[in-house]
């Protein structure tokens, strides 16, 4: 297998968002091209005019850009073998259809969809092979004229070779042998003049000098058809590599039922592109049983098709979340701050424009929560109490932790000291807590836990001194006062 001048491509049909499976295919093509210093082409297969949309093209490009899967030729950047939208290449397909017609390797077929359906059903009912019966394969000129006179619009069918076998030496699956008898004379140009996928893909992969066709294994059955087209046109056949299917945790094909399937949804949920790329790379590829964390650069260096499995890969959300947590912890404070600010603004927890001091404060909060969140989206609920005055209290925490008889007096003591401590820093706050602990003669946890409930409303948060310092003195005091009242009222109620 030659790896000189590697050219791979991702060829999505723009009929929806960028699916996790599509992103994995794009990633493997990108990695393969980058590993060998080759070219990664992006081609938009938009010949299905009814289902292709502009929004979908935008969503796909956005998804790829977000993942950092830069293409060397394609939409936006052009290249020597464009255009890269199939809808702009119709003349090219027509030219090759005509060539096959001229060489009698294809023929016009006038059968209508209704006739084909009726004949298929009849064949099935009689236990015969339902494939196209080649009724139009040998029409005379006169017969053709007569059919056209009836107003029929012909399709063009490829004259498949139906004897012998077609072999594929798949770089992942090894040798696959297809019985040509299974192939029918498939349509290469529809009655509206549009090419079909199995035809256009061959023309484009050839003209775009694609050396390796790496795609999902749902295309395996298309491969012998495509190889026959290559052969009919005397085009060299590229290498093929079919990637294993991606399953959900219940071992059925990954779909909406299993959660988010679009790459942009993962972006919106606060996954980091590096984590996503790392995780997608492991859907079918592995380097060793123990190594799982790879930067894009490491993936490029280590990637090879012989480490791609033939077995289906299982999409494991828990593992992706874990991995995202790892990458979140690696972010430097500035970067993390830049990522959480828009999320807080979107929730109305921060104003549209913030000054340097407010940014510093967000940074402190972000860093204190950095090791506790798995996605950026989790940051908003876990940090709400820093930004809102009316916090929500977990009723169980209030009953069990706040409503203890020593709490109101202890809070009074804390309020008194916290009001005076200067400056209001983590170290000084810690000092206050130690003093109060001493005075009330309890464990430190007995001081901290009620304060935690008082200021966060919950039983879990980052370190208490860190939280209070980030919350600032006025809010801390105000929450302790309110909680002391709440505790008193609860205790009075209990009597
Ligand atoms: N447009 C096809 C798809 O999205 C491309 C398949 C291929 O890579 O050949 O499935």
CSV table of N, CA, C and O and ligand atoms in Angstrom, one decimal, residues 9 11-13 45 197 201 215 219, ligand 1:
chain,number,residue,atom,x,y,z
A,9,UNK,N,-10.7,12.1,1.9
A,9,UNK,CA,-11.8,13.1,1.8
A,9,UNK,C,-12.9,12.7,2.8
A,9,UNK,O,-13.0,11.5,3.2
A,11,UNK,N,-17.0,13.3,2.8
A,11,UNK,CA,-17.9,13.6,1.7
A,11,UNK,C,-19.4,13.6,2.3
A,11,UNK,O,-20.2,12.8,1.9
A,12,UNK,N,-19.7,14.5,3.2
A,12,UNK,CA,-21.0,14.4,3.8
A,12,UNK,C,-22.1,14.9,2.9
A,12,UNK,O,-21.9,15.7,2.0
A,13,UNK,N,-23.3,14.3,3.1
A,13,UNK,CA,-24.5,14.8,2.4
A,13,UNK,C,-25.1,15.8,3.3
A,13,UNK,O,-25.4,15.4,4.5
A,45,UNK,N,-21.7,16.5,-0.8
A,45,UNK,CA,-22.5,15.7,-1.7
A,45,UNK,C,-24.0,16.1,-1.6
A,45,UNK,O,-24.8,15.4,-1.0
A,197,UNK,N,-25.6,8.7,-6.1
A,197,UNK,CA,-24.4,8.7,-5.2
A,197,UNK,C,-23.3,7.7,-5.7
A,197,UNK,O,-22.1,8.1,-5.9
A,201,UNK,N,-19.8,9.6,-6.7
A,201,UNK,CA,-18.7,9.4,-5.8
A,201,UNK,C,-17.4,8.9,-6.5
A,201,UNK,O,-16.3,9.3,-6.2
A,215,UNK,N,-14.4,5.4,5.2
A,215,UNK,CA,-15.8,5.8,5.5
A,215,UNK,C,-16.5,4.7,6.3
A,215,UNK,O,-15.9,3.7,6.6
A,219,UNK,N,-21.3,1.6,4.0
A,219,UNK,CA,-21.0,1.8,2.6
A,219,UNK,C,-20.4,0.5,1.9
A,219,UNK,O,-20.1,0.6,0.7
B,1,LIG,N1,-22.3,11.3,0.9
B,1,LIG,C1,-22.0,10.0,1.4
B,1,LIG,C2,-22.5,9.9,2.9
B,1,LIG,O1,-22.7,10.9,3.5
B,1,LIG,C3,-20.6,9.7,1.3
B,1,LIG,C4,-20.2,8.3,1.5
B,1,LIG,C5,-18.7,8.0,1.1
B,1,LIG,O2,-17.9,8.5,1.9
B,1,LIG,O3,-18.5,7.5,0.0
B,1,LIG,O4,-22.8,8.8,3.4
